[in-house]
Amino acid sequence: MNIHEYQAKQLFRSYGIPAPEGRPAASAQEADRAARGLGGAGWVVKAQVHAGGRGKAGGVKLVKTLEDVAAASRDLLGGRLVTHQTGNAGLPVRNLLIERTYPIKRELYLSLIVDRGSERMTFIASAAGGMDIEAVAHESPEQILSVAIHPAAGLQANQCRRCAYALGLKGEQIKALTGIMQGMYRLFLEKDASQIEINPLIETEAGELLALDAKINFDDNAVAAHPDILALRDHEQEDAKENKAQQYGLNYITLDGTIGCMVNGAGLAMATMDLVKLKGGSPANFLDVGGGTNVEKVCEAFKLILSDGNVKAVLVNIFGGIVQCDIIASGILAAIKQVHVAVPVVVRLEGTNAEQGRALLNSTGLNLYAADDLTHAAEQVVALAEAAA
Ligand code: ADP
Ligand code: MG
């Protein structure tokens, strides 16, 4: 789960991580009031969306007058912001964060992630902050330092010093960075975060360190244990289809291809998507209907898949291990009739009573193809999607 920058900065402050004083605003008047309240001679108006890359996309506006605070706010509010992280539809801008502008000497990068390779929480530090860290990692990996934390020992002072040296910090700044890293480490553990990113962490002209941006992701499987974090959830920033899927216990991720996929089991779903790709098609989604599949779930899954206008054909790939294939086939037929599926559907059934299942599917006169194996099913669905496009 993601939260907004202004919420992340509030959490930062409560963990001793210095962040600029700022105020959220949902209208141009509120933005004006916020800027007046903050005082100073320059402000930044920041669109609050669950995505980075806002600066380059025009979602972070530096202004010098109160008139421009209001103008920038009117410009951003009510619209959608498209950044390289949002996809073409962008995300709605309902809230802004108004801050004073700070004199920036240097922009640094600091994040805390779980490194799956070493299975440890790992700090990533780079003096090349402010920009796309993926690009830095690609073009000049020597500018990035990773420091893995031993789970029993915890964060050590010498690890903080190593990061400080890599960031080119001196004297009091080393102490300040240690405080920031300890705060991030505690926040990560206490709130079950999965990622905390400060990009940029700035060094001001006066030599102070300040988190100018703040991004926190939380572990979806742990968030129920943290009502204070759950209360920060903004459904409007999330994919409506993914939210709907969650309600029905379906594991659904929107993608941008043309072939809808319905599969039981996450591993099988991944393999199915790989095969669709291999045969020249592109999946419109990842969808794991789970183990205890029933007609209701299959219906909801079809509805989800078909609510995506890009879908030209559907591939159903079910392995009947515990559930029998003929029962699944009747479920699929009932669902197709109920949901009025207009695009061709290729079904691959394997497992217990697979033949009976296929026979049922073949005797319907619907736009339905029962494939005899997965490779054929993938080839068939790719050809059907291409023919329909
Ligand atoms: P994003 O990562 O989504 O582009 P940031 O919060 O990192 O958004 O802002 C983009 C850039 O805008 C920063 O790298 C910084 O240069 C500038 N900026 C953001 N907030 C301030 C501020 N309070 N004062 C001065 N510059 C700012
Ligand atoms: Mg940023």
Tab-separated table of C-alpha atoms and ligand atoms in Angstrom:
chain	number	residue	atom	x	y	z
A	1	MET	CA	0.000	0.000	0.000
A	2	ASN	CA	1.175	3.505	-0.853
A	3	ILE	CA	0.542	6.768	0.955
A	4	HIS	CA	0.899	10.385	-0.140
A	5	GLU	CA	4.032	12.466	0.276
A	6	TYR	CA	2.425	14.783	2.858
A	7	GLN	CA	1.395	11.756	4.951
A	8	ALA	CA	4.849	10.206	4.625
A	9	LYS	CA	6.461	13.451	5.766
A	10	GLN	CA	4.245	13.536	8.862
A	11	LEU	CA	5.438	10.027	9.697
A	12	PHE	CA	9.023	11.100	9.011
A	13	ARG	CA	8.752	13.945	11.509
A	14	SER	CA	7.387	11.626	14.189
A	15	TYR	CA	10.466	9.431	13.680
A	16	GLY	CA	12.897	12.334	13.894
A	17	ILE	CA	13.549	12.556	10.162
A	18	PRO	CA	13.675	16.256	9.252
A	19	ALA	CA	11.258	17.245	6.493
A	20	PRO	CA	10.178	20.731	5.367
A	21	GLU	CA	7.208	22.192	7.169
A	22	GLY	CA	4.280	21.998	4.800
A	23	ARG	CA	0.494	22.003	4.634
A	24	PRO	CA	-1.908	19.993	2.529
A	25	ALA	CA	-4.465	21.912	0.454
A	26	ALA	CA	-7.510	20.758	-1.490
A	27	SER	CA	-8.429	24.120	-3.066
A	28	ALA	CA	-6.717	27.270	-4.328
A	29	GLN	CA	-7.973	29.155	-1.235
A	30	GLU	CA	-6.522	26.543	1.087
A	31	ALA	CA	-3.253	26.712	-0.840
A	32	ASP	CA	-3.193	30.491	-0.451
A	33	ARG	CA	-3.883	30.198	3.278
A	34	ALA	CA	-1.192	27.515	3.609
A	35	ALA	CA	1.423	29.663	1.868
A	36	ARG	CA	0.542	32.709	3.993
A	37	GLY	CA	0.749	30.562	7.122
A	38	LEU	CA	4.150	29.185	6.171
A	39	GLY	CA	5.502	32.625	5.274
A	40	GLY	CA	8.705	33.102	3.332
A	41	ALA	CA	9.380	34.414	-0.128
A	42	GLY	CA	8.832	31.356	-2.288
A	43	TRP	CA	6.745	28.198	-2.249
A	44	VAL	CA	6.454	24.886	-3.964
A	45	VAL	CA	3.063	23.487	-4.995
A	46	LYS	CA	3.232	19.699	-5.168
A	47	ALA	CA	0.562	17.431	-6.671
A	48	GLN	CA	-0.180	14.561	-4.284
A	49	VAL	CA	-0.391	11.365	-6.317
A	50	HIS	CA	0.871	7.857	-5.629
A	51	ALA	CA	3.686	8.110	-8.159
A	52	GLY	CA	7.103	9.642	-8.599
A	53	GLY	CA	8.413	11.586	-11.556
A	54	ARG	CA	6.068	14.481	-10.754
A	55	GLY	CA	8.760	17.132	-11.162
A	56	LYS	CA	9.440	16.271	-14.789
A	57	ALA	CA	5.713	15.943	-15.492
A	58	GLY	CA	4.821	19.436	-14.244
A	59	GLY	CA	3.376	18.243	-10.927
A	60	VAL	CA	5.865	20.208	-8.774
A	61	LYS	CA	5.707	23.961	-9.311
A	62	LEU	CA	8.108	26.436	-7.745
A	63	VAL	CA	6.496	29.862	-7.415
A	64	LYS	CA	7.432	33.261	-5.997
A	65	THR	CA	4.115	35.000	-5.365
A	66	LEU	CA	0.831	34.173	-3.644
A	67	GLU	CA	-0.977	34.779	-6.955
A	68	ASP	CA	1.168	32.066	-8.518
A	69	VAL	CA	0.481	29.685	-5.609
A	70	ALA	CA	-3.223	30.010	-6.373
A	71	ALA	CA	-2.702	29.796	-10.143
A	72	ALA	CA	-0.520	26.677	-9.869
A	73	SER	CA	-3.083	25.105	-7.519
A	74	ARG	CA	-5.974	25.759	-9.896
A	75	ASP	CA	-3.884	24.340	-12.699
A	76	LEU	CA	-3.173	21.057	-10.874
A	77	LEU	CA	-6.326	20.403	-8.821
A	78	GLY	CA	-9.112	18.412	-10.448
A	79	GLY	CA	-6.858	17.226	-13.253
A	80	ARG	CA	-4.930	14.039	-13.758
A	81	LEU	CA	-1.170	13.885	-13.612
A	82	VAL	CA	0.633	11.614	-16.038
A	83	THR	CA	4.211	10.720	-15.086
A	84	HIS	CA	6.496	7.948	-16.315
A	85	GLN	CA	5.274	5.897	-13.350
A	86	THR	CA	1.499	6.289	-13.772
A	87	GLY	CA	0.624	4.828	-17.177
A	88	ASN	CA	-1.221	6.849	-19.831
A	89	ALA	CA	-4.367	7.495	-17.810
A	90	GLY	CA	-2.438	9.246	-15.024
A	91	LEU	CA	-3.697	9.690	-11.467
A	92	PRO	CA	-6.278	12.170	-10.132
A	93	VAL	CA	-4.953	15.220	-8.264
A	94	ARG	CA	-7.285	15.970	-5.324
A	95	ASN	CA	-4.698	17.250	-2.890
A	96	LEU	CA	-1.623	19.435	-2.931
A	97	LEU	CA	1.248	19.898	-0.558
A	98	ILE	CA	2.384	23.493	-0.094
A	99	GLU	CA	5.915	23.973	1.210
A	100	ARG	CA	8.439	26.745	1.389
A	101	THR	CA	11.213	26.485	-1.165
A	102	TYR	CA	14.591	25.585	0.270
A	103	PRO	CA	17.970	26.667	-1.066
A	104	ILE	CA	19.445	23.431	-2.375
A	105	LYS	CA	23.197	22.903	-2.359
A	106	ARG	CA	23.113	19.226	-3.297
A	107	GLU	CA	20.450	16.590	-3.977
A	108	LEU	CA	21.233	13.158	-2.499
A	109	TYR	CA	19.475	9.786	-2.612
A	110	LEU	CA	18.698	7.549	0.359
A	111	SER	CA	16.361	4.589	0.559
A	112	LEU	CA	15.698	1.513	2.651
A	113	ILE	CA	14.453	-1.604	0.915
A	114	VAL	CA	14.366	-5.354	1.363
A	115	ASP	CA	17.061	-6.821	-0.854
A	116	ARG	CA	15.687	-10.185	-1.919
A	117	GLY	CA	19.110	-11.454	-2.939
A	118	SER	CA	20.696	-11.098	0.486
A	119	GLU	CA	17.316	-11.347	2.271
A	120	ARG	CA	18.205	-8.279	4.307
A	121	MET	CA	16.992	-4.767	4.817
A	122	THR	CA	19.396	-2.652	2.803
A	123	PHE	CA	20.155	1.041	2.657
A	124	ILE	CA	20.850	2.463	-0.786
A	125	ALA	CA	22.771	5.748	-0.806
A	126	SER	CA	23.968	7.901	-3.673
A	127	ALA	CA	25.297	11.412	-4.062
A	128	ALA	CA	23.536	11.464	-7.452
A	129	GLY	CA	20.084	12.225	-6.019
A	130	GLY	CA	17.126	14.102	-7.413
A	131	MET	CA	17.079	12.145	-10.624
A	132	ASP	CA	15.910	8.746	-11.686
A	133	ILE	CA	17.883	6.318	-9.491
A	134	GLU	CA	17.244	3.475	-11.956
A	135	ALA	CA	19.082	5.509	-14.620
A	136	VAL	CA	21.996	6.129	-12.230
A	137	ALA	CA	22.127	2.416	-11.382
A	138	HIS	CA	22.213	1.631	-15.087
A	139	GLU	CA	24.715	4.228	-16.284
A	140	SER	CA	27.047	4.666	-13.300
A	141	PRO	CA	26.517	1.897	-10.740
A	142	GLU	CA	29.732	2.916	-8.945
A	143	GLN	CA	27.834	5.980	-7.679
A	144	ILE	CA	25.516	3.791	-5.624
A	145	LEU	CA	26.346	2.275	-2.245
A	146	SER	CA	24.322	-0.617	-0.770
A	147	VAL	CA	24.606	-1.444	2.906
A	148	ALA	CA	22.865	-4.621	4.119
A	149	ILE	CA	21.778	-4.821	7.754
A	150	HIS	CA	22.215	-8.025	9.709
A	151	PRO	CA	18.814	-8.827	11.244
A	152	ALA	CA	20.283	-9.818	14.634
A	153	ALA	CA	22.787	-6.975	14.904
A	154	GLY	CA	20.510	-4.221	13.577
A	155	LEU	CA	21.704	-0.962	12.069
A	156	GLN	CA	25.274	-0.181	13.160
A	157	ALA	CA	26.881	3.246	13.597
A	158	ASN	CA	29.710	2.339	11.208
A	159	GLN	CA	27.155	1.529	8.515
A	160	CYS	CA	25.678	5.009	8.887
A	161	ARG	CA	29.185	6.503	8.637
A	162	ARG	CA	29.865	4.545	5.446
A	163	CYS	CA	26.714	5.991	3.898
A	164	ALA	CA	27.644	9.476	5.123
A	165	TYR	CA	31.089	9.285	3.484
A	166	ALA	CA	29.568	7.998	0.243
A	167	LEU	CA	27.224	11.002	0.308
A	168	GLY	CA	30.152	13.379	0.874
A	169	LEU	CA	28.947	14.507	4.315
A	170	LYS	CA	31.146	15.917	7.061
A	171	GLY	CA	31.171	16.718	10.796
A	172	GLU	CA	27.718	17.363	12.260
A	173	GLN	CA	26.119	16.118	9.034
A	174	ILE	CA	27.310	12.595	9.786
A	175	LYS	CA	25.416	12.678	13.075
A	176	ALA	CA	22.370	14.087	11.299
A	177	LEU	CA	22.459	11.328	8.679
A	178	THR	CA	22.814	8.695	11.416
A	179	GLY	CA	19.648	10.073	13.024
A	180	ILE	CA	17.820	9.967	9.700
A	181	MET	CA	18.891	6.379	9.014
A	182	GLN	CA	17.929	5.250	12.518
A	183	GLY	CA	14.533	6.901	12.095
A	184	MET	CA	13.991	5.175	8.743
A	185	TYR	CA	15.051	1.826	10.192
A	186	ARG	CA	12.672	2.129	13.157
A	187	LEU	CA	9.785	3.348	11.001
A	188	PHE	CA	10.339	0.489	8.544
A	189	LEU	CA	10.203	-2.163	11.283
A	190	GLU	CA	7.488	-0.677	13.481
A	191	LYS	CA	5.075	0.054	10.620
A	192	ASP	CA	5.897	-2.939	8.406
A	193	ALA	CA	7.036	-0.851	5.469
A	194	SER	CA	8.350	-2.507	2.345
A	195	GLN	CA	10.221	0.538	1.042
A	196	ILE	CA	11.154	4.020	2.237
A	197	GLU	CA	12.673	6.380	-0.290
A	198	ILE	CA	13.986	9.920	0.108
A	199	ASN	CA	14.793	11.394	-3.294
A	200	PRO	CA	16.052	13.998	-2.927
A	201	LEU	CA	17.536	14.208	0.527
A	202	ILE	CA	18.953	17.703	0.261
A	203	GLU	CA	21.906	19.473	1.753
A	204	THR	CA	20.802	23.080	2.167
A	205	GLU	CA	23.118	26.047	1.634
A	206	ALA	CA	23.398	26.138	5.447
A	207	GLY	CA	24.561	22.499	5.466
A	208	GLU	CA	21.386	20.986	6.932
A	209	LEU	CA	19.910	17.701	5.721
A	210	LEU	CA	16.226	17.643	4.805
A	211	ALA	CA	13.910	15.064	3.229
A	212	LEU	CA	12.490	17.077	0.337
A	213	ASP	CA	10.541	14.133	-1.037
A	214	ALA	CA	9.109	11.136	0.827
A	215	LYS	CA	7.828	7.832	-0.456
A	216	ILE	CA	6.739	4.951	1.765
A	217	ASN	CA	5.271	1.628	0.671
A	218	PHE	CA	3.739	-0.730	3.201
A	219	ASP	CA	3.527	-4.489	3.138
A	220	ASP	CA	-0.054	-5.308	2.040
A	221	ASN	CA	-0.018	-8.461	4.127
A	222	ALA	CA	0.770	-6.548	7.321
A	223	VAL	CA	-1.216	-3.362	6.911
A	224	ALA	CA	-4.302	-4.794	8.648
A	225	ALA	CA	-2.247	-4.805	11.851
A	226	HIS	CA	-1.693	-1.033	11.587
A	227	PRO	CA	-5.021	0.843	11.695
A	228	ASP	CA	-3.181	4.183	11.757
A	229	ILE	CA	-1.539	3.354	8.425
A	230	LEU	CA	-4.695	1.820	6.946
A	231	ALA	CA	-6.501	5.091	7.706
A	232	LEU	CA	-4.134	6.847	5.268
A	233	ARG	CA	-5.290	4.711	2.351
A	234	ASP	CA	-6.505	6.659	-0.695
A	235	HIS	CA	-8.601	4.314	-2.840
A	236	GLU	CA	-8.838	6.889	-5.608
A	237	GLN	CA	-5.122	6.502	-6.280
A	238	GLU	CA	-5.440	2.757	-6.638
A	239	ASP	CA	-6.535	0.656	-9.589
A	240	ALA	CA	-10.342	0.256	-9.333
A	241	LYS	CA	-10.222	-3.204	-10.876
A	242	GLU	CA	-7.525	-4.363	-8.466
A	243	ASN	CA	-9.634	-3.133	-5.525
A	244	LYS	CA	-12.708	-4.959	-6.838
A	245	ALA	CA	-10.666	-8.141	-7.309
A	246	GLN	CA	-9.515	-7.981	-3.710
A	247	GLN	CA	-13.136	-8.019	-2.523
A	248	TYR	CA	-13.697	-11.343	-4.286
A	249	GLY	CA	-10.410	-12.890	-3.165
A	250	LEU	CA	-8.999	-12.700	-6.686
A	251	ASN	CA	-5.386	-11.824	-7.234
A	252	TYR	CA	-5.539	-9.367	-10.147
A	253	ILE	CA	-2.984	-7.003	-11.667
A	254	THR	CA	-3.798	-4.763	-14.641
A	255	LEU	CA	-1.368	-4.917	-17.574
A	256	ASP	CA	-1.494	-3.242	-20.967
A	257	GLY	CA	-1.873	-6.118	-23.462
A	258	THR	CA	-4.881	-7.535	-25.341
A	259	ILE	CA	-5.223	-11.076	-24.004
A	260	GLY	CA	-7.199	-11.544	-20.804
A	261	CYS	CA	-5.854	-14.406	-18.683
A	262	MET	CA	-7.749	-16.417	-16.083
A	263	VAL	CA	-5.676	-19.022	-14.277
A	264	ASN	CA	-5.766	-20.953	-11.015
A	265	GLY	CA	-2.494	-20.630	-9.138
A	266	ALA	CA	0.019	-17.782	-9.216
A	267	GLY	CA	2.818	-19.930	-10.647
A	268	LEU	CA	0.603	-21.259	-13.426
A	269	ALA	CA	-0.539	-17.699	-14.128
A	270	MET	CA	3.073	-16.567	-14.536
A	271	ALA	CA	3.838	-19.524	-16.823
A	272	THR	CA	0.705	-18.773	-18.871
A	273	MET	CA	1.722	-15.138	-19.332
A	274	ASP	CA	5.228	-16.218	-20.371
A	275	LEU	CA	3.811	-18.561	-22.972
A	276	VAL	CA	1.432	-15.910	-24.341
A	277	LYS	CA	4.450	-13.592	-24.726
A	278	LEU	CA	6.517	-16.337	-26.333
A	279	LYS	CA	3.808	-16.867	-28.932
A	280	GLY	CA	3.816	-13.169	-29.821
A	281	GLY	CA	0.858	-11.943	-27.747
A	282	SER	CA	0.673	-9.655	-24.724
A	283	PRO	CA	-1.315	-10.303	-21.530
A	284	ALA	CA	-3.936	-7.742	-20.451
A	285	ASN	CA	-3.686	-8.850	-16.854
A	286	PHE	CA	-2.371	-11.244	-14.294
A	287	LEU	CA	-5.233	-13.102	-12.621
A	288	ASP	CA	-5.041	-15.919	-10.131
A	289	VAL	CA	-8.556	-17.113	-9.250
A	290	GLY	CA	-7.119	-19.154	-6.387
A	291	GLY	CA	-7.598	-22.717	-5.309
A	292	GLY	CA	-11.273	-22.954	-4.348
A	293	THR	CA	-12.664	-21.741	-7.660
A	294	ASN	CA	-16.446	-21.552	-7.953
A	295	VAL	CA	-18.947	-20.136	-10.460
A	296	GLU	CA	-19.261	-16.832	-8.601
A	297	LYS	CA	-15.505	-16.284	-8.651
A	298	VAL	CA	-15.247	-17.223	-12.320
A	299	CYS	CA	-18.108	-14.791	-13.128
A	300	GLU	CA	-16.416	-11.960	-11.265
A	301	ALA	CA	-13.134	-12.810	-12.942
A	302	PHE	CA	-14.766	-12.599	-16.397
A	303	LYS	CA	-16.374	-9.271	-15.476
A	304	LEU	CA	-13.017	-7.871	-14.391
A	305	ILE	CA	-11.232	-9.055	-17.509
A	306	LEU	CA	-13.959	-7.773	-19.841
A	307	SER	CA	-14.201	-4.361	-18.189
A	308	ASP	CA	-10.831	-3.714	-19.832
A	309	GLY	CA	-11.599	-2.362	-23.315
A	310	ASN	CA	-8.237	-3.570	-24.669
A	311	VAL	CA	-9.128	-7.240	-24.239
A	312	LYS	CA	-9.609	-8.951	-27.627
A	313	ALA	CA	-9.579	-12.581	-26.485
A	314	VAL	CA	-9.492	-14.513	-23.210
A	315	LEU	CA	-7.376	-17.494	-22.237
A	316	VAL	CA	-8.679	-19.630	-19.383
A	317	ASN	CA	-6.058	-22.015	-18.069
A	318	ILE	CA	-7.276	-24.208	-15.228
A	319	PHE	CA	-5.563	-27.183	-13.718
A	320	GLY	CA	-8.092	-29.474	-12.070
A	321	GLY	CA	-6.214	-30.954	-9.158
A	322	ILE	CA	-8.633	-30.920	-6.257
A	323	VAL	CA	-11.573	-29.586	-8.280
A	324	GLN	CA	-12.717	-31.745	-11.196
A	325	CYS	CA	-12.456	-30.357	-14.739
A	326	ASP	CA	-16.067	-31.173	-15.733
A	327	ILE	CA	-17.287	-29.158	-12.762
A	328	ILE	CA	-14.995	-26.298	-13.763
A	329	ALA	CA	-16.245	-26.496	-17.351
A	330	SER	CA	-19.882	-26.156	-16.224
A	331	GLY	CA	-18.807	-23.217	-14.076
A	332	ILE	CA	-17.132	-21.531	-17.039
A	333	LEU	CA	-20.228	-22.080	-19.218
A	334	ALA	CA	-22.544	-20.681	-16.564
A	335	ALA	CA	-20.268	-17.687	-16.131
A	336	ILE	CA	-20.010	-16.995	-19.878
A	337	LYS	CA	-23.797	-17.075	-20.226
A	338	GLN	CA	-24.300	-14.873	-17.193
A	339	VAL	CA	-21.706	-12.258	-18.145
A	340	HIS	CA	-22.378	-12.162	-21.931
A	341	VAL	CA	-18.813	-12.624	-23.048
A	342	ALA	CA	-18.504	-11.191	-26.571
A	343	VAL	CA	-14.831	-11.940	-27.261
A	344	PRO	CA	-13.507	-15.432	-28.136
A	345	VAL	CA	-12.502	-17.572	-25.160
A	346	VAL	CA	-9.874	-20.306	-25.342
A	347	VAL	CA	-9.992	-22.810	-22.495
A	348	ARG	CA	-7.263	-25.210	-21.527
A	349	LEU	CA	-8.334	-27.749	-18.951
A	350	GLU	CA	-6.008	-30.368	-17.553
A	351	GLY	CA	-6.291	-32.782	-14.664
A	352	THR	CA	-9.083	-34.903	-13.243
A	353	ASN	CA	-11.965	-35.495	-15.745
A	354	ALA	CA	-10.306	-33.217	-18.322
A	355	GLU	CA	-11.861	-35.074	-21.266
A	356	GLN	CA	-15.391	-34.782	-19.921
A	357	GLY	CA	-14.713	-31.096	-19.308
A	358	ARG	CA	-13.518	-30.506	-22.867
A	359	ALA	CA	-16.509	-32.383	-24.270
A	360	LEU	CA	-18.848	-30.088	-22.363
A	361	LEU	CA	-17.102	-26.976	-23.694
A	362	ASN	CA	-17.105	-28.248	-27.288
A	363	SER	CA	-20.845	-28.863	-27.396
A	364	THR	CA	-22.093	-25.337	-26.791
A	365	GLY	CA	-22.049	-23.340	-30.039
A	366	LEU	CA	-20.568	-20.436	-28.072
A	367	ASN	CA	-17.458	-18.515	-29.185
A	368	LEU	CA	-15.454	-21.013	-27.177
A	369	TYR	CA	-12.417	-23.109	-28.004
A	370	ALA	CA	-11.318	-26.071	-25.906
A	371	ALA	CA	-7.593	-26.501	-26.485
A	372	ASP	CA	-5.904	-29.841	-25.937
A	373	ASP	CA	-2.691	-28.434	-24.472
A	374	LEU	CA	-1.268	-25.187	-23.186
A	375	THR	CA	1.013	-24.451	-26.148
A	376	HIS	CA	-1.888	-24.798	-28.592
A	377	ALA	CA	-4.095	-22.740	-26.334
A	378	ALA	CA	-1.544	-19.905	-26.308
A	379	GLU	CA	-1.105	-20.027	-30.095
A	380	GLN	CA	-4.852	-20.067	-30.608
A	381	VAL	CA	-5.606	-17.147	-28.284
A	382	VAL	CA	-2.819	-15.027	-29.826
A	383	ALA	CA	-4.192	-15.706	-33.335
A	384	LEU	CA	-7.760	-14.865	-32.231
A	385	ALA	CA	-6.661	-11.633	-30.555
A	386	GLU	CA	-4.727	-10.605	-33.655
A	387	ALA	CA	-7.680	-11.389	-35.923
A	388	ALA	CA	-9.958	-9.258	-33.715
A	389	ALA	CA	-7.565	-6.276	-33.530
B	1	ADP	P1	9.178	13.827	-7.838
B	1	ADP	O1	10.215	12.890	-7.316
B	1	ADP	O2	7.830	13.207	-7.896
B	1	ADP	O3	9.590	14.449	-9.140
B	1	ADP	P2	10.074	15.722	-5.781
B	1	ADP	O4	9.382	15.962	-4.501
B	1	ADP	O5	11.335	14.928	-5.723
B	1	ADP	O6	9.027	15.054	-6.798
B	1	ADP	O7	10.359	17.140	-6.439
B	1	ADP	C1	11.053	17.282	-7.667
B	1	ADP	C2	12.130	18.334	-7.532
B	1	ADP	O8	11.545	19.580	-7.160
B	1	ADP	C3	13.154	18.048	-6.453
B	1	ADP	O9	14.205	17.224	-6.925
B	1	ADP	C4	13.634	19.442	-6.084
B	1	ADP	O10	14.662	19.843	-6.958
B	1	ADP	C5	12.402	20.300	-6.313
B	1	ADP	N1	11.723	20.597	-5.034
B	1	ADP	C6	10.753	19.844	-4.452
B	1	ADP	N2	10.358	20.369	-3.265
B	1	ADP	C7	11.091	21.495	-3.096
B	1	ADP	C8	11.195	22.505	-2.068
B	1	ADP	N3	10.418	22.464	-0.950
B	1	ADP	N4	12.084	23.496	-2.242
B	1	ADP	C9	12.866	23.560	-3.342
B	1	ADP	N5	12.829	22.658	-4.331
B	1	ADP	C10	11.958	21.631	-4.243
B	2	MG	MG	11.469	12.780	-5.816
